[in-house]
Tab-separated table of C-alpha atoms in Angstrom:
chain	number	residue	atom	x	y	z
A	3	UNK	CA	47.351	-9.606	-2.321
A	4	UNK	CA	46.972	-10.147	-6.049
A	5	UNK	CA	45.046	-13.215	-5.153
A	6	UNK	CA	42.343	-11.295	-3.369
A	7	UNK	CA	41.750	-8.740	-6.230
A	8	UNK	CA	41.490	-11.266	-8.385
A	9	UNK	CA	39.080	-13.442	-6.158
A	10	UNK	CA	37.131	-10.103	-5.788
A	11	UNK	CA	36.969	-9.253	-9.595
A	12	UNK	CA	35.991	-12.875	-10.250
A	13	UNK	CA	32.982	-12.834	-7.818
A	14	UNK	CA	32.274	-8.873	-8.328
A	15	UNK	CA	28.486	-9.725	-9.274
A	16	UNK	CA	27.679	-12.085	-6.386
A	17	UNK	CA	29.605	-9.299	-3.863
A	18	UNK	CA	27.164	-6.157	-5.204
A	19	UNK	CA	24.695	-8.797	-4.846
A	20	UNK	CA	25.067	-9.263	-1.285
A	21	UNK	CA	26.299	-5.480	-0.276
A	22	UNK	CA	22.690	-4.429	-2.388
A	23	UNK	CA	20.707	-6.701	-0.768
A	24	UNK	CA	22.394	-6.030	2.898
A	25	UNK	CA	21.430	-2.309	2.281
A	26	UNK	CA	17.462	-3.234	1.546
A	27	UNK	CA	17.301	-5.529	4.349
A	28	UNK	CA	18.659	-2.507	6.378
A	29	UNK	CA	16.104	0.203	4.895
A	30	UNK	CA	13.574	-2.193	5.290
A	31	UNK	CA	14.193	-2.785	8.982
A	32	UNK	CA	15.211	0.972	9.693
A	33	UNK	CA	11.679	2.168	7.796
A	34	UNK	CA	9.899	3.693	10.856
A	35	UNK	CA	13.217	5.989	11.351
A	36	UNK	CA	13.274	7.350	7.449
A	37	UNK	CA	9.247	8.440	7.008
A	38	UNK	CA	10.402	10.650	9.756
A	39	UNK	CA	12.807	12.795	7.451
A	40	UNK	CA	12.572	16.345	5.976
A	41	UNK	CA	12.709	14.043	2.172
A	42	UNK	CA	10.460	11.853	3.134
A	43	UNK	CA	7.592	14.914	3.688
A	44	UNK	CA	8.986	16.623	0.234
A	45	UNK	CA	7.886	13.903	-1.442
A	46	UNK	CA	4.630	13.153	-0.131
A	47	UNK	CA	4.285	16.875	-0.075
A	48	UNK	CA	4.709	16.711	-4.366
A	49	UNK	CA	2.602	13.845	-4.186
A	50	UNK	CA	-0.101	14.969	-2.225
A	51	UNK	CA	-0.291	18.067	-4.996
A	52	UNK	CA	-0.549	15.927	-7.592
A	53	UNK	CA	-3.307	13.848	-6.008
A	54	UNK	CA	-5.145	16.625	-4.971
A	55	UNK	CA	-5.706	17.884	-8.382
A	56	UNK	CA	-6.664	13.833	-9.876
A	57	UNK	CA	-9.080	13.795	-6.763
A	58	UNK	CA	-10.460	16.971	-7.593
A	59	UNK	CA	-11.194	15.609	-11.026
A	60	UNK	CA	-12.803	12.240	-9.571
A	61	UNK	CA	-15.081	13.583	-7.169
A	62	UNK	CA	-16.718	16.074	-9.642
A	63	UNK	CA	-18.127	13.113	-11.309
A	64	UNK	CA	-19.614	11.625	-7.993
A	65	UNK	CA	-20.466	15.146	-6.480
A	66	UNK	CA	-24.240	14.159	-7.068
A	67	UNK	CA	-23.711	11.123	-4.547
A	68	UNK	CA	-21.938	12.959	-2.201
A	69	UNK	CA	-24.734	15.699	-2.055
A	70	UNK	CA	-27.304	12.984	-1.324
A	71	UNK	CA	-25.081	11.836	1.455
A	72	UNK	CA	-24.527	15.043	2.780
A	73	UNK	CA	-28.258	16.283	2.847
A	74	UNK	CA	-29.033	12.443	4.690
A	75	UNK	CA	-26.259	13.325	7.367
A	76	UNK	CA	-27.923	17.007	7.689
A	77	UNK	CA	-31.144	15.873	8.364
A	78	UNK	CA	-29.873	13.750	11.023
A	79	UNK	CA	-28.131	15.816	12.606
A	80	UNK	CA	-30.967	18.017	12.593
A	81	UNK	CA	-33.173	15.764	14.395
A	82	UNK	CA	-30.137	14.705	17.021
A	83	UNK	CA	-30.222	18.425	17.706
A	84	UNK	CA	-33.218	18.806	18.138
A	85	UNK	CA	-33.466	16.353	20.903
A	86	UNK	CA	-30.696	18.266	22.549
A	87	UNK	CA	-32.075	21.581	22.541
A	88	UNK	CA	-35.523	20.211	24.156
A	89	UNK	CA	-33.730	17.907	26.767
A	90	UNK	CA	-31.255	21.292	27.118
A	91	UNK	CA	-34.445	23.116	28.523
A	92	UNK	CA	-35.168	20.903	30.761
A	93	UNK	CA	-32.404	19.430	32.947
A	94	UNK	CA	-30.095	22.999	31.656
A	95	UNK	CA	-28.070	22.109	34.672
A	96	UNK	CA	-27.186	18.380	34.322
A	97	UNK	CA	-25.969	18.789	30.228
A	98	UNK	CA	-23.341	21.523	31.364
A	99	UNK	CA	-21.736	19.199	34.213
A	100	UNK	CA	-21.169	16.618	31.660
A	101	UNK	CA	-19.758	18.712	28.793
A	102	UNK	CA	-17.676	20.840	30.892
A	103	UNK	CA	-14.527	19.340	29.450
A	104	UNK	CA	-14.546	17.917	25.629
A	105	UNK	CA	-12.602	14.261	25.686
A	106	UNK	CA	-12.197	14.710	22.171
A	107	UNK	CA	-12.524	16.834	19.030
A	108	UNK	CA	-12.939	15.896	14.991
A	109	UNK	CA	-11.103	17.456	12.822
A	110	UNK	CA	-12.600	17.166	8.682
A	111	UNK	CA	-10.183	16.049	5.915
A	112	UNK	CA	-10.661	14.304	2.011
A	113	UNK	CA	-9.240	11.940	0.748
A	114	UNK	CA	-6.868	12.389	-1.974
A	115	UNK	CA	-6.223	8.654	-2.074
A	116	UNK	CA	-6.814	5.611	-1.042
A	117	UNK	CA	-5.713	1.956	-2.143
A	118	UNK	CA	-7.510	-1.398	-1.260
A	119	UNK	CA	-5.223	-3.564	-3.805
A	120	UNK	CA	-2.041	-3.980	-1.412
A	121	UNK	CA	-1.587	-5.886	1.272
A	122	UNK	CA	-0.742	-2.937	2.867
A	123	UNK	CA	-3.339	-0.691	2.681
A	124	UNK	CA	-3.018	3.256	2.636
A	125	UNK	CA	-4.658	6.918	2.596
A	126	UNK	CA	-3.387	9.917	1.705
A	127	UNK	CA	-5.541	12.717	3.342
A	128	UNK	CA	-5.258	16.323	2.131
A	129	UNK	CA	-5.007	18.000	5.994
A	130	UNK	CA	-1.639	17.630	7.842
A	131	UNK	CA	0.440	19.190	10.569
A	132	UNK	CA	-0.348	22.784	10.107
A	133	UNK	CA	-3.874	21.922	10.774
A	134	UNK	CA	-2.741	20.129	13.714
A	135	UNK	CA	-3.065	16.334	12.831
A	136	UNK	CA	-0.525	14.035	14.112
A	137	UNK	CA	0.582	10.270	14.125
A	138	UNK	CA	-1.628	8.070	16.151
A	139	UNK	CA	-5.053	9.629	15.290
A	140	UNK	CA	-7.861	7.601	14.547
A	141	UNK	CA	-9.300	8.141	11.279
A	142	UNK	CA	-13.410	7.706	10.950
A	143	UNK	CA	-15.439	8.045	7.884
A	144	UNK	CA	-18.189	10.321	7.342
A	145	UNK	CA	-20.895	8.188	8.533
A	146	UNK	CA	-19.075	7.654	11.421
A	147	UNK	CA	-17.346	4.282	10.853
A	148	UNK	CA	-13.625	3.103	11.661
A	149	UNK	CA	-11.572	3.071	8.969
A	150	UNK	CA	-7.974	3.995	9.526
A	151	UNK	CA	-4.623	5.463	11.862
A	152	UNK	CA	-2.771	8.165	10.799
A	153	UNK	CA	0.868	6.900	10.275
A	154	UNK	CA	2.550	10.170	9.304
A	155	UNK	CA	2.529	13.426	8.007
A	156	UNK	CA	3.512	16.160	5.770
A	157	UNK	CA	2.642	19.773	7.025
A	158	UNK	CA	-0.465	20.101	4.367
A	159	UNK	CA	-1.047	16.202	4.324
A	160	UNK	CA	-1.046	12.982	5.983
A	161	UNK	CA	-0.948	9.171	5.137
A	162	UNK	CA	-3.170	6.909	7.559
A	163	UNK	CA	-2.866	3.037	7.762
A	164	UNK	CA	-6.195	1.824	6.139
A	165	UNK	CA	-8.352	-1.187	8.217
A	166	UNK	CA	-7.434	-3.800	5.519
A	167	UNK	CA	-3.949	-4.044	6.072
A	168	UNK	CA	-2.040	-7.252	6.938
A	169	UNK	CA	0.012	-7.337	10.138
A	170	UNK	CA	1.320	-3.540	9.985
A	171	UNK	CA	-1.164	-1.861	12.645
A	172	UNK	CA	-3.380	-4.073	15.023
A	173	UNK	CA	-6.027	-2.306	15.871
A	174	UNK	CA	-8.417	-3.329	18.811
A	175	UNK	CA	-12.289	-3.494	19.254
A	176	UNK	CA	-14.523	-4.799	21.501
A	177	UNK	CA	-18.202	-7.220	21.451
A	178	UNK	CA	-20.503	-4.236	22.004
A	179	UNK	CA	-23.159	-6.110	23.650
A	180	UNK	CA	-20.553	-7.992	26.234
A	181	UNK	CA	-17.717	-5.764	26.318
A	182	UNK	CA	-15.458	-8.524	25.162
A	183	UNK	CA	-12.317	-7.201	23.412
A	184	UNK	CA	-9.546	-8.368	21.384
A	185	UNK	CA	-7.543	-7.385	18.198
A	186	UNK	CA	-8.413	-6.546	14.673
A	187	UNK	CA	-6.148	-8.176	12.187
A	188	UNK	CA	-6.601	-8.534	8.022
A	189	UNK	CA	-6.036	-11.660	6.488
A	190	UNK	CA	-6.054	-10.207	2.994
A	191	UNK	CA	-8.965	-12.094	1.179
A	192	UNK	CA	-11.749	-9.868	1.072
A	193	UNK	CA	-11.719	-6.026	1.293
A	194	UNK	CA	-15.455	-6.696	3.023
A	195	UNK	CA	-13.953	-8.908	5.879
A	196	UNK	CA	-11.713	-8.337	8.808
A	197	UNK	CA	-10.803	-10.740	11.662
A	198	UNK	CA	-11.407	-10.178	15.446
A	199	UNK	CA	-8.751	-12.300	17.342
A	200	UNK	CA	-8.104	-13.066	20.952
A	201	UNK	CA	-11.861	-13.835	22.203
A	202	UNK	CA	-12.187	-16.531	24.152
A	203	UNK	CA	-13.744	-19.517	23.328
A	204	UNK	CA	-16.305	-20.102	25.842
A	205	UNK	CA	-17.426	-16.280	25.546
A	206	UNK	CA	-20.904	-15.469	24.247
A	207	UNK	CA	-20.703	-14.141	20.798
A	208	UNK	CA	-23.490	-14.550	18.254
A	209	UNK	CA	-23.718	-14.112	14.378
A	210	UNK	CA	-24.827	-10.197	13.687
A	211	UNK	CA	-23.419	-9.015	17.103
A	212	UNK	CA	-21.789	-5.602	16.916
A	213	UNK	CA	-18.143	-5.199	16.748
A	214	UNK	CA	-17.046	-1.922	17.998
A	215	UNK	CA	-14.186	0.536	18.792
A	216	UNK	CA	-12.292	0.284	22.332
A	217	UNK	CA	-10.622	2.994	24.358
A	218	UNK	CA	-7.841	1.282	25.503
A	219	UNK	CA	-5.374	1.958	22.698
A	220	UNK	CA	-6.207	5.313	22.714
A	221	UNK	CA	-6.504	6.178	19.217
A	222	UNK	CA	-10.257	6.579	19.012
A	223	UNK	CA	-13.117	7.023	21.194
A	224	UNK	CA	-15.305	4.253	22.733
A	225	UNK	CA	-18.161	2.632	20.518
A	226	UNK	CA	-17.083	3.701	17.187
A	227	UNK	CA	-18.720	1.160	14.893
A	228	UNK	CA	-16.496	-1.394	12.788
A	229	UNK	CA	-18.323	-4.065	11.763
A	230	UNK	CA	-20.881	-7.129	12.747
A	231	UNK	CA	-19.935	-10.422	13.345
A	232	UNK	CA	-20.230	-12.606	10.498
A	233	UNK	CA	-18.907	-16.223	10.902
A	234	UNK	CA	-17.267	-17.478	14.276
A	235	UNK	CA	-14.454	-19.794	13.132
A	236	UNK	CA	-12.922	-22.275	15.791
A	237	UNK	CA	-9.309	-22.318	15.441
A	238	UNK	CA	-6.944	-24.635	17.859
A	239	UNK	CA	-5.845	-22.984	21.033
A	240	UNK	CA	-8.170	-21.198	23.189
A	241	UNK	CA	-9.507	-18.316	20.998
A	242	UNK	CA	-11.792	-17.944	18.447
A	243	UNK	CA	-11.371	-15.912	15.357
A	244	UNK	CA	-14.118	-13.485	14.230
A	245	UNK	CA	-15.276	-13.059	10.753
A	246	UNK	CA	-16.071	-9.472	10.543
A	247	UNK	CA	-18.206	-7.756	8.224
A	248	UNK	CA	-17.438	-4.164	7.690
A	249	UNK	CA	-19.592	-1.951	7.810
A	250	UNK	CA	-17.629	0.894	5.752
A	251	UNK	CA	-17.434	0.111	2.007
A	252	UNK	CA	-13.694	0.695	1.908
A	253	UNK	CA	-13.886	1.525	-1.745
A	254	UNK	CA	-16.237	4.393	-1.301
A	255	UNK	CA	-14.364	7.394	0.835
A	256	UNK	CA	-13.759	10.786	0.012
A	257	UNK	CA	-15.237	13.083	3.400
A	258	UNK	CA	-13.866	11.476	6.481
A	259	UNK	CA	-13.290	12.598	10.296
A	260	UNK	CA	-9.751	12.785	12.029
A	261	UNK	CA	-10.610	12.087	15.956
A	262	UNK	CA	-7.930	14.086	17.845
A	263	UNK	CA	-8.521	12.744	21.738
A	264	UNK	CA	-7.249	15.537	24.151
A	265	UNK	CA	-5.790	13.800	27.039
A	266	UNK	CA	-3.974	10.888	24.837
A	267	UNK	CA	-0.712	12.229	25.798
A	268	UNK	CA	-1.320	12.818	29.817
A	269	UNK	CA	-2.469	8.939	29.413
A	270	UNK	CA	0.641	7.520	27.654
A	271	UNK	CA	2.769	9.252	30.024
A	272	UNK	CA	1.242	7.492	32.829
A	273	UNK	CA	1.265	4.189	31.369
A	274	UNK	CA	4.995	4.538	30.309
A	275	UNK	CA	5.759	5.764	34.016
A	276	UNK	CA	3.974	2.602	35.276
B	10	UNK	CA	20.009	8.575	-28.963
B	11	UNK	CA	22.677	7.908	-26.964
B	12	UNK	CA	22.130	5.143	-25.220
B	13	UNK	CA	22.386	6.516	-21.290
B	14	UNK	CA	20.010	9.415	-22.410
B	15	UNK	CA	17.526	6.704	-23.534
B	16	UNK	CA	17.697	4.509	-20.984
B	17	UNK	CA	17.281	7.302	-18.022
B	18	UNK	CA	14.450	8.263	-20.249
B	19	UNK	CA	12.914	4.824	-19.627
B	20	UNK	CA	13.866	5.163	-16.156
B	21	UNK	CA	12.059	7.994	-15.250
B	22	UNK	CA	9.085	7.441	-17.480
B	23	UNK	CA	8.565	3.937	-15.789
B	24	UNK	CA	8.441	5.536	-12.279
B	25	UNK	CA	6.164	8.258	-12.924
B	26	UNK	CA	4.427	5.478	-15.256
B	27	UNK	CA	4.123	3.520	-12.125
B	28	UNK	CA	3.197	5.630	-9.765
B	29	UNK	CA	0.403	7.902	-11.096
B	30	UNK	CA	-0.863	5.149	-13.398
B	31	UNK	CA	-0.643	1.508	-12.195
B	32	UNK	CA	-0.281	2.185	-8.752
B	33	UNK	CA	-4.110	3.501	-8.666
B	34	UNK	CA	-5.762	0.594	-11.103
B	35	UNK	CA	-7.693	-1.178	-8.508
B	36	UNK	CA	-10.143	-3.258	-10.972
B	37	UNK	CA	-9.561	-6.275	-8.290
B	38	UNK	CA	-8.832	-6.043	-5.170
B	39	UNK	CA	-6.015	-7.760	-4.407
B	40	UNK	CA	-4.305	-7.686	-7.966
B	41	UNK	CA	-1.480	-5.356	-7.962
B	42	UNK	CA	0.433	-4.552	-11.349
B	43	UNK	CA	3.932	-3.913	-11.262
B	44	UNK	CA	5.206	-2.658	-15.012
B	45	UNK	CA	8.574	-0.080	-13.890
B	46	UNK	CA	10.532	-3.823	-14.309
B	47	UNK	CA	10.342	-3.300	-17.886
B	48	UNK	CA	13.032	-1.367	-17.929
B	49	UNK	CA	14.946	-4.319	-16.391
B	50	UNK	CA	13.638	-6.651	-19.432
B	51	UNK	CA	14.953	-3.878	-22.369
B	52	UNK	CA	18.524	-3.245	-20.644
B	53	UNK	CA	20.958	-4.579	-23.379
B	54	UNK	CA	21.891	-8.392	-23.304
B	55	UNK	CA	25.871	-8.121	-23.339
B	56	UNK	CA	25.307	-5.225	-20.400
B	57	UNK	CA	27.794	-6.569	-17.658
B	58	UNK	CA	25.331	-7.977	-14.644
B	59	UNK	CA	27.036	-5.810	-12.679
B	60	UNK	CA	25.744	-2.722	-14.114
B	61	UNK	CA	22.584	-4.151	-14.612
B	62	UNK	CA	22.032	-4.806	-11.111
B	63	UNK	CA	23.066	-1.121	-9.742
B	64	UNK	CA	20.573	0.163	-12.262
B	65	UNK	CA	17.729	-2.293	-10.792
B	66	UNK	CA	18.524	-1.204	-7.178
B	67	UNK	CA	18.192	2.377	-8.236
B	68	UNK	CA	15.054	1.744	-9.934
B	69	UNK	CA	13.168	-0.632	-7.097
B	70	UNK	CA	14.664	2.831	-4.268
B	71	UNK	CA	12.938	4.654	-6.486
B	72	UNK	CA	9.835	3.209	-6.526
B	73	UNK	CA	9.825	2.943	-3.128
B	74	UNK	CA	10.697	6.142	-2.362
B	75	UNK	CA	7.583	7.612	-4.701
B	76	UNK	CA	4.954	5.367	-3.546
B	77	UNK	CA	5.602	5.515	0.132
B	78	UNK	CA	5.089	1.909	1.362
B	79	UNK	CA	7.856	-0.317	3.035
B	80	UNK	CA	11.603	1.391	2.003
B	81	UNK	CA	13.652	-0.848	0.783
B	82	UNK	CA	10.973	-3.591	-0.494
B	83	UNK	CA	11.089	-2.754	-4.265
B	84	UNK	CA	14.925	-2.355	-3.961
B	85	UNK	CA	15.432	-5.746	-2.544
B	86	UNK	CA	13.702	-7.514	-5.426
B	87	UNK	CA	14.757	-5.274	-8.405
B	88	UNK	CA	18.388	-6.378	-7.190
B	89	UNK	CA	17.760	-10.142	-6.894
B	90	UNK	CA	15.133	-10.131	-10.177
B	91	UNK	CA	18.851	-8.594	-12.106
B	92	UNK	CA	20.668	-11.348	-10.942
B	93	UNK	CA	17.719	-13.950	-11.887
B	94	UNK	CA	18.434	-11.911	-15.067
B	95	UNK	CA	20.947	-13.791	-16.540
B	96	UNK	CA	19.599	-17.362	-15.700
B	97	UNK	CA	16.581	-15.857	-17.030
B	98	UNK	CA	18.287	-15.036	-20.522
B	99	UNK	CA	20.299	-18.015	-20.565
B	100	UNK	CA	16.944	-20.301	-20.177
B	101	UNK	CA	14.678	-18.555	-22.550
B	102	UNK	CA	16.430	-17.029	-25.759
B	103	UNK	CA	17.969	-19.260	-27.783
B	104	UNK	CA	22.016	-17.948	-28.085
B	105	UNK	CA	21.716	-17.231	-32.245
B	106	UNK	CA	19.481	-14.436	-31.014
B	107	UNK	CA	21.148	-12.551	-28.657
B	108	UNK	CA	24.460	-12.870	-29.970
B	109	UNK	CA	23.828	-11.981	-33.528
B	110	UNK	CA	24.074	-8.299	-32.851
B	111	UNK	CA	26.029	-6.453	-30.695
B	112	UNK	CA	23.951	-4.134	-28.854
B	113	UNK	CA	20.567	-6.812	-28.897
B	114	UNK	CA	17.931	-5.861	-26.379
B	115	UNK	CA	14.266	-7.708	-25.500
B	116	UNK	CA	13.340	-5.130	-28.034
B	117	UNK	CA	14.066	-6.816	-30.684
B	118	UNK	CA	13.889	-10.854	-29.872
B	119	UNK	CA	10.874	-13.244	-31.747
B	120	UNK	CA	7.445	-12.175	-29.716
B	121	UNK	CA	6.965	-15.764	-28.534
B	122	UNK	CA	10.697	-15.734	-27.173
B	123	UNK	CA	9.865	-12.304	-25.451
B	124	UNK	CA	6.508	-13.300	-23.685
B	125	UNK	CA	8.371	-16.593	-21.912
B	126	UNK	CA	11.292	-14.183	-21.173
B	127	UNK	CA	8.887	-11.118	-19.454
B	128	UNK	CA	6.694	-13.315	-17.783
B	129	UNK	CA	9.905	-15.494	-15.691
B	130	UNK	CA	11.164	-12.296	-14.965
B	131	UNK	CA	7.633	-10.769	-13.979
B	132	UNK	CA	7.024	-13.791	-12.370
B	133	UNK	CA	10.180	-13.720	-10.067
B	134	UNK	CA	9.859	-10.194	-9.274
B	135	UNK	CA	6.225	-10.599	-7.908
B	136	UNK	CA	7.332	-13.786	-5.989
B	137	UNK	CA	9.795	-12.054	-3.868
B	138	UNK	CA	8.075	-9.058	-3.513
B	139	UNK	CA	4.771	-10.399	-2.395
B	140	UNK	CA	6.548	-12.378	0.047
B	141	UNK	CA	8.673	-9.764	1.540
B	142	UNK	CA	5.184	-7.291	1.690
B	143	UNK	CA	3.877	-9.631	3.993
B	144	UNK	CA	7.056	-11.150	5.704
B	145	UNK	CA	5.226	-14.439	6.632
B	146	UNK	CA	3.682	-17.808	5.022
B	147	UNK	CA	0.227	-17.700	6.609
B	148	UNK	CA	-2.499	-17.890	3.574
B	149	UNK	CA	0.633	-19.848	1.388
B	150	UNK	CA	-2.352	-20.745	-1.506
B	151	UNK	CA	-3.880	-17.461	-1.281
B	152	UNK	CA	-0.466	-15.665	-1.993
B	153	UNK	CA	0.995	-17.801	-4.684
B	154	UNK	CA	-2.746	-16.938	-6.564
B	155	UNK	CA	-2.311	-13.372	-5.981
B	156	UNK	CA	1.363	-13.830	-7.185
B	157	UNK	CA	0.394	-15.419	-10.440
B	158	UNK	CA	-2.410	-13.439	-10.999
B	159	UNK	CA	-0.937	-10.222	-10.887
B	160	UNK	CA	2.175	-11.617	-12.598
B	161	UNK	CA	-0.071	-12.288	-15.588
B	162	UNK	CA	-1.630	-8.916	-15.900
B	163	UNK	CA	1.721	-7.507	-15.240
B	164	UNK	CA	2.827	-9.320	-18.094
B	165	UNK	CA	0.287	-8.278	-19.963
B	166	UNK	CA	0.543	-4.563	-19.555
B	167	UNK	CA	4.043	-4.745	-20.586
B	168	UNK	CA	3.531	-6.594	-23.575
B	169	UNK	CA	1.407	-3.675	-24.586
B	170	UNK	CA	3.835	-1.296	-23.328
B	171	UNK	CA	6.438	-2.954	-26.303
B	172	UNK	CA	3.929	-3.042	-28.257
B	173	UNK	CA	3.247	0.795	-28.717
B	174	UNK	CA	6.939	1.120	-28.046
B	175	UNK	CA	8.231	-1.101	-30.995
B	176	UNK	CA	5.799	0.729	-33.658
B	177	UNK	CA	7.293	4.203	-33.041
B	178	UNK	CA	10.794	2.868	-33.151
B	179	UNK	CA	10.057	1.146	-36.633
B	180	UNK	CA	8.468	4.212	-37.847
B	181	UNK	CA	11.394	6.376	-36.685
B	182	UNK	CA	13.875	4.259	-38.523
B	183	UNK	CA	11.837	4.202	-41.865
């Protein structure tokens, strides 16, 4: 017996060593389980106030940029209505059939933060549960580009996966012009550059070809604009992998869109009946 | 000051430090400085490893609990970088000067000694932790350059933490 203590006193450092390190390994592994707790939402709730007010700081100084943008997106939208109301006189009948049910809705949020420095990439946004935003939403910025997933959230904020991270979230797009798809992956290098993966290697893909959103994950809509293709590298195997250019300056988001797609749920519970 | 008042001084100021400051500097891309590990450096030499490493894996589940990325990451390394500590120590400062005084801390070593000593510790800390972020050896160059990198502005922040550190302690002893 006296033998043990003393083998356990002798080797005390190397034992914490191992019991500390056991425990990381098991928070590590266990992550998905602890963002879910009542802490875990204090915190980012403190955080998110804290943010909030350092944003609010930040985007007075580039309030004279954002105006510009948002007077640009007016206009369009002016002239996108305007084709709707004149088409709406016309075929009245046709227009209702289609919109009779929304497939999905945007919801508005800011950023509060937003890093591009990790390997893991993350937002903070400053809308959250009570404003009905929930894991699994696609995140879109404010010209209408992917950019993110929400990941979890607090009940006045949320924290979305950003685009550029490495291995955490795949997302998936498709070849716009052939309807192609595979999955988006980051390989770290350049916050300008993400990699479409799993196209085959006989299938027709050209430089500048448009690299879009698919609907198959369910997280946004169809045709939500990534990227274009920018360098088509031939790897061993049977599939290529995509240099794509982003379209989004990843640097440059404050105003972006939460897409909230109404029948996700009926969908998943299908495919997890299957 | 007593000394556990100071040093959970240090501990929170390094977090908060951490969090609200380095953890939004974002001059390149992929460089990310880490500085709450000085707190790791200035822990007194003759402190028993044992200690030292309880108080690293309470500052890395700290960290990670603040900024919100992979739990348990920070706490992982903070607990190996204590126990790289003492090999660390035993490398870089030459015996005369940490056994002179009693109570000697990285506070008070030669500069030159102290910049060797922060940056192997730095340098270790970033290794693991970079590795563990991405949990794979794809891009192996690409890593090791963002390691080194960062370790070397990590270093250098801290040296400029001591720095404004060391002249109010002076001052407050004159």
């Amino acid at each position: 017996m006296a033998s043990i203590f003393r083998f356990l006193l002798r080797y005390r450092t190397i034992i914490l060593f191992v019991i500390l390190e056991s425990v990381s390994c098991v928070l590590i592994f266990n992550n998905s389980s602890y963002q879910k707790t009542q802490f875990a939402a204090y915190i980012d709730h403190v955080k998110g106030i804290i943010y909030e007010k350092y944003a609010g700081i930040k985007q007075y100084f580039s309030l004279h940029d954002e105006n510009k943008k948002l007077v640009a997106e007016n206009l369009e939208l002016h002239n996108k209505l305007n084709q709707y109301i004149n088409r709406d006189t016309i075929h009245s009948g046709v227009v209702m059939n289609i919109l009779n049910r929304p497939a999905y809705s945007y919801k508005t949020a800011r950023i509060i933060r937003n890093s591009t420095n990790k390997q893991q990439n993350f937002m903070i946004l400053n809308t959250g549960s009570k404003q009905g935003v929930r894991p699994e939403m696609g995140v879109i910025s404010s010209d209408g580009k992917m950019i993110g997933m929400i990941v979890k959230t607090s009940p006045n904020y949320s924290s979305a996966v950003s685009i550029l991270n490495m291995g955490f979230i795949k997302f998936s797009g498709k070849l716009k012009r052939t309807g192609n798809y595979g999955t988006i992956s980051w390989n770290g290098i350049s916050i300008n550059t993400v990699q479409l993966n799993d196209i085959m290697q006989q299938s027709d893909v050209v430089i500048g070809d448009t690299v879009t959103t698919n609907q198959h994950s369910g997280v946004f809509p169809e045709n939500i604009l990534i990227g274009t293709v920018e360098k088509i590298n031939i790897k061993d195997g049977i599939f290529y992998e995509i240099d794509v250019k982003l379209s989004q300056d990843m640097k440059l988001l404050q105003n972006v869109y939460i897409v909230d797609i109404h029948d996700k749920d009926e969908i998943k519970t299908l495919l997890e009946d299957e | 000051m007593n000394d556990f008042v100071k040093y959970s001084l240090w501990f929170v100021f390094l977090v908060l430090l951490q969090e609200f400051v380095f953890n939004n500097i974002q001059f390149i891309h992929f460089l990310s400085p880490y500085i709450y590990i000085f707190l790791i450096l200035i822990l007194p030499f003759n402190m028993h490893s044992s200690l030292v490493m309880l108080i690293a894996f309470g500052l890395g589940l700290s960290v990670d609990v603040i900024s919100g990325g992979i739990l348990g990451a920070h706490a992982a390394t903070c607990t190996a970088t204590a126990l790289f500590r003492n090999f660390i120590i035993k490398a870089t400062i030459p015996r005369a000067e940490y056994e002179s005084i009693s109570t000697s801390t990285a506070m008070q070593i030669k500069w030159r000694t102290f910049v060797v000593y922060a940056f192997l510790l730095v340098f270790s800390h970033h290794f693991i932790l970079f590795l563990l972020e991405i949990l794979s050896f794809e891009n192996v160059i690409f890593t090791l350059l963002r390691i080194l990198i960062s370790s070397i502005i990590s270093t250098v922040f801290i040296i400029l933490i001591k720095l404004l550190f060391n002249r109010t302690t002076k001052r407050s002893i004159t």
